[in-house]
Coordinates of C-alpha atoms and ligand atoms in Angstrom, one line a residue:
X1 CA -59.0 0.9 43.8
X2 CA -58.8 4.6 42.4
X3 CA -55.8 6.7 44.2
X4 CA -56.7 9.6 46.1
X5 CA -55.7 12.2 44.0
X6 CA -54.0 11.9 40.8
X7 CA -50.8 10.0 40.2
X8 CA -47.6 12.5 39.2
X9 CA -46.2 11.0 36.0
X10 CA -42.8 11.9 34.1
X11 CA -42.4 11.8 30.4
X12 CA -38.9 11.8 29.7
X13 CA -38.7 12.9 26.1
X14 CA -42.1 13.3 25.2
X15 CA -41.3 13.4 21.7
X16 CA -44.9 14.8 20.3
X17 CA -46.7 13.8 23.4
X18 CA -49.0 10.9 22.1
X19 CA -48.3 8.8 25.5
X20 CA -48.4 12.2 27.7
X21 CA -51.9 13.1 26.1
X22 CA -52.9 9.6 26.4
X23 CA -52.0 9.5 30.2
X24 CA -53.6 13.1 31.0
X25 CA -56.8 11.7 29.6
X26 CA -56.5 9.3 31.7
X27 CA -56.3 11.4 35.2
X28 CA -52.5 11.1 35.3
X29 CA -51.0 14.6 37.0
X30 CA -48.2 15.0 33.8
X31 CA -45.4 16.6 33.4
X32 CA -43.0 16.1 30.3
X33 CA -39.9 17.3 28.8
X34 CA -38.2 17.0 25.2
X35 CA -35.1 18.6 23.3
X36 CA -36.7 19.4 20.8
X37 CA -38.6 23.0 20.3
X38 CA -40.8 21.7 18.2
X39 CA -41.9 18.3 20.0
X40 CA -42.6 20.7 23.1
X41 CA -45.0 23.0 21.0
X42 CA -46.6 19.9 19.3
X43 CA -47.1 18.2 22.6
X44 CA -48.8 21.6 24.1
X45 CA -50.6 21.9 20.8
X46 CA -51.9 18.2 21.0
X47 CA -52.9 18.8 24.8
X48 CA -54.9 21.9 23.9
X49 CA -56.9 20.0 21.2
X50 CA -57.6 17.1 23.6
X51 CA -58.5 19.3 26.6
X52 CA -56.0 18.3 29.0
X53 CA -53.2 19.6 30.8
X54 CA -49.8 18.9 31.0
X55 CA -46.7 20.5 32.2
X56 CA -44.2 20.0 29.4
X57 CA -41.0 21.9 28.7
X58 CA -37.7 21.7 26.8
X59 CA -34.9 19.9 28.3
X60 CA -32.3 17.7 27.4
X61 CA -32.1 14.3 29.3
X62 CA -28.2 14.7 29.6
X63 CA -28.6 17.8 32.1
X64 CA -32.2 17.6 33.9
X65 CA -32.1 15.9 37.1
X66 CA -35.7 15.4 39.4
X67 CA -35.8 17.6 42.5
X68 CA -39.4 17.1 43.4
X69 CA -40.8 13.0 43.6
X70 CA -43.2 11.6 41.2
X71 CA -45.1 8.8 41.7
X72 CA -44.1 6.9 37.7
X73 CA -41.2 7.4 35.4
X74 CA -42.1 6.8 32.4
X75 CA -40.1 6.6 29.1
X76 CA -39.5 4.9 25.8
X77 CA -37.3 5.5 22.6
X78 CA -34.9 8.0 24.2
X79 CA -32.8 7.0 27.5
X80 CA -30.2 5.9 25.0
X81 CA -29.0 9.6 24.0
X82 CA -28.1 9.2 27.3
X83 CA -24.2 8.4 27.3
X84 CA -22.9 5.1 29.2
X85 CA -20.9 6.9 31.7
X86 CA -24.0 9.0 33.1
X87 CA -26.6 6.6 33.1
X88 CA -25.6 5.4 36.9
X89 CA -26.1 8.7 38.6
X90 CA -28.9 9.7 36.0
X91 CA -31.0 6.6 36.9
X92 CA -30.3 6.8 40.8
X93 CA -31.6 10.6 40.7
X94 CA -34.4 9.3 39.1
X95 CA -35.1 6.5 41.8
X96 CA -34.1 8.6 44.8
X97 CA -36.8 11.0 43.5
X98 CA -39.9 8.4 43.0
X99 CA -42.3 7.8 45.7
X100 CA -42.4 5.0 47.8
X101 CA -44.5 2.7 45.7
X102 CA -43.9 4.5 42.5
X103 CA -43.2 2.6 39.4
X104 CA -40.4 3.2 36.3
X105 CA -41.6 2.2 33.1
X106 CA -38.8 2.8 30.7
X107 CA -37.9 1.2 27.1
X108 CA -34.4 1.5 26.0
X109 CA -32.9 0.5 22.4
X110 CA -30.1 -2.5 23.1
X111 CA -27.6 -3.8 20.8
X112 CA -27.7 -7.2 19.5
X113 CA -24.8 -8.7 17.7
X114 CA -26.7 -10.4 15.3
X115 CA -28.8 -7.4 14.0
X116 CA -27.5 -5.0 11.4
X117 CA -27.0 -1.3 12.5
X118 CA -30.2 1.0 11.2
X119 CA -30.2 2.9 8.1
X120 CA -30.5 6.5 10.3
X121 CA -27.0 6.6 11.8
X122 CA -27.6 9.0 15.1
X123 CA -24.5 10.0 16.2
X124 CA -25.2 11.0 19.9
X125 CA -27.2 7.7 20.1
X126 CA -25.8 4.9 22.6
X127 CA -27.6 1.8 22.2
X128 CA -27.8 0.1 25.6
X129 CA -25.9 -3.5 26.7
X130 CA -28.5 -5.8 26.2
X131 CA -30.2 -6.6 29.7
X132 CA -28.0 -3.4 31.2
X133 CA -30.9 -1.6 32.0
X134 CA -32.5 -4.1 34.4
X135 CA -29.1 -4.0 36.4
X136 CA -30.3 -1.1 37.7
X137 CA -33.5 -2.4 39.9
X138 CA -31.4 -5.1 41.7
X139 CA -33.2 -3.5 45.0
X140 CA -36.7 -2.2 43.3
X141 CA -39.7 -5.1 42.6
X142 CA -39.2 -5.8 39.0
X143 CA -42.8 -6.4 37.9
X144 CA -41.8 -7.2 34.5
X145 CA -39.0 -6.9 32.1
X146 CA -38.7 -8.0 28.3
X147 CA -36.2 -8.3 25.3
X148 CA -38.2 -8.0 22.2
X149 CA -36.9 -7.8 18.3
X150 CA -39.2 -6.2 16.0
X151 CA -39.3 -4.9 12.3
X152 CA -39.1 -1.4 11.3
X153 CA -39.7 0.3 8.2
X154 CA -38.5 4.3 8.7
X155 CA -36.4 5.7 6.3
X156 CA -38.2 3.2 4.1
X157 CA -35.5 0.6 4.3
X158 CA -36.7 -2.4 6.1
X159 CA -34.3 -3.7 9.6
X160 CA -34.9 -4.5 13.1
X161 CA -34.4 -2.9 16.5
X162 CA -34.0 -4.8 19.7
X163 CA -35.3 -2.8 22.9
X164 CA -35.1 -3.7 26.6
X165 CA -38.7 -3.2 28.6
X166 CA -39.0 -2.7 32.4
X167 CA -41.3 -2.0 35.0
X168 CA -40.3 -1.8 38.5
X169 CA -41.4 -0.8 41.5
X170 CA -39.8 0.9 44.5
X171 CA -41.3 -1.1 47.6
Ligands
SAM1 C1 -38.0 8.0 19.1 S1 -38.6 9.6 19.7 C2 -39.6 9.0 21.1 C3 -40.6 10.0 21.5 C4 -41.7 9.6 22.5 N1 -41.1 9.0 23.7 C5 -42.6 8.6 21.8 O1 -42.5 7.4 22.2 O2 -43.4 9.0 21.0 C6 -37.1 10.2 20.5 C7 -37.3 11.5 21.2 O3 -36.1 11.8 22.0 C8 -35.9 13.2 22.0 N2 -34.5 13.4 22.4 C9 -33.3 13.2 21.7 N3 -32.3 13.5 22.5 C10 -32.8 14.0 23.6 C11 -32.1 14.5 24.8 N4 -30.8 14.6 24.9 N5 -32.9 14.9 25.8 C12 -34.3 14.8 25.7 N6 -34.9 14.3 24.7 C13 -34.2 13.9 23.6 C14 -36.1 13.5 20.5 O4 -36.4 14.9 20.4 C15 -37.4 12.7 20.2 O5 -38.6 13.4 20.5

């Protein structure tokens, strides 16, 4: 069944806005936010080409907190420039601000003992405790939730990432 109006979705750091775009085509009500300047303009630039809107503006994850409710949280590649110590009150901000019903769908980088650190050192990266993330939702409806290793090839150097996947759901 379609909803009655459209669902208010959250890209936290929208990088260029492929997955915003993708869910404005899509009916999605979207707002996103980025550090960088330039992902912000290419993300407006992108929405303008498509023919859809989106609310997107610069902000860094570390400061923003939600003071209006959306109905999805949605994220992947970036909550861990989030440092460890923040992540509690970031994340409960985040659910106290979803609607009753709404869903998180968040990726996360996590480390895995067994696979080498990436080429690109970041230094204000935190890779998350592998399955940390899903401590979180102990009290939302977790729908589905993941550990996949995969191959990567950026800075030309072949390694692997392992990333945490969750969708929950406030009930
Ligand atoms: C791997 S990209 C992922 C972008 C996008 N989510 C995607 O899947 O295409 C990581 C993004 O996180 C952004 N980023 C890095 N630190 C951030 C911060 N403190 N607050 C908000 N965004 C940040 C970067 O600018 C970059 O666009």
């Amino acid at each position: 069944m379609s909803p009655d109006r459209p669902l208010k979705l959250l890209d936290i750091g929208c990088g260029e806005g492929r997955n915003s775009v993708f869910f404005a085509r899509n009916g999605y009500d979207v707002t996103a936010f980025d550090l960088s300047k330039a992902g912000v303009e290419k993300t407006r630039r992108l929405a303008d080409k498509i023919g859809v809107k989106i609310n997107v503006f610069k902000a860094d994850v570390n400061d923003f907190r939600l003071e209006e409710e959306f109905d999805i949280l949605f994220s992947t590649g970036v909550l861990h420039y989030i440092p460890s110590e923040l992540r509690k009150e970031i994340l409960e901000n985040y659910k106290k601000y979803t609607s009753p019903n709404g869903i998180h769908m968040f990726s996360v980088f996590v480390n895995k003992p067994f696979i080498e650190p990436a080429p690109e050192k970041e230094v204000y990266a935190q890779k998350w405790i592998s399955g940390e993330l899903f401590t979180y939702y102990h009290d939302w409806k977790v729908e589905f939730c993941t550990e996949e290793i995969f191959d990567c090839m950026s800075s030309g150097i072949p390694h692997k990432h392992a990333t945490n996947r969750i969708l929950t759901r406030r009930v």
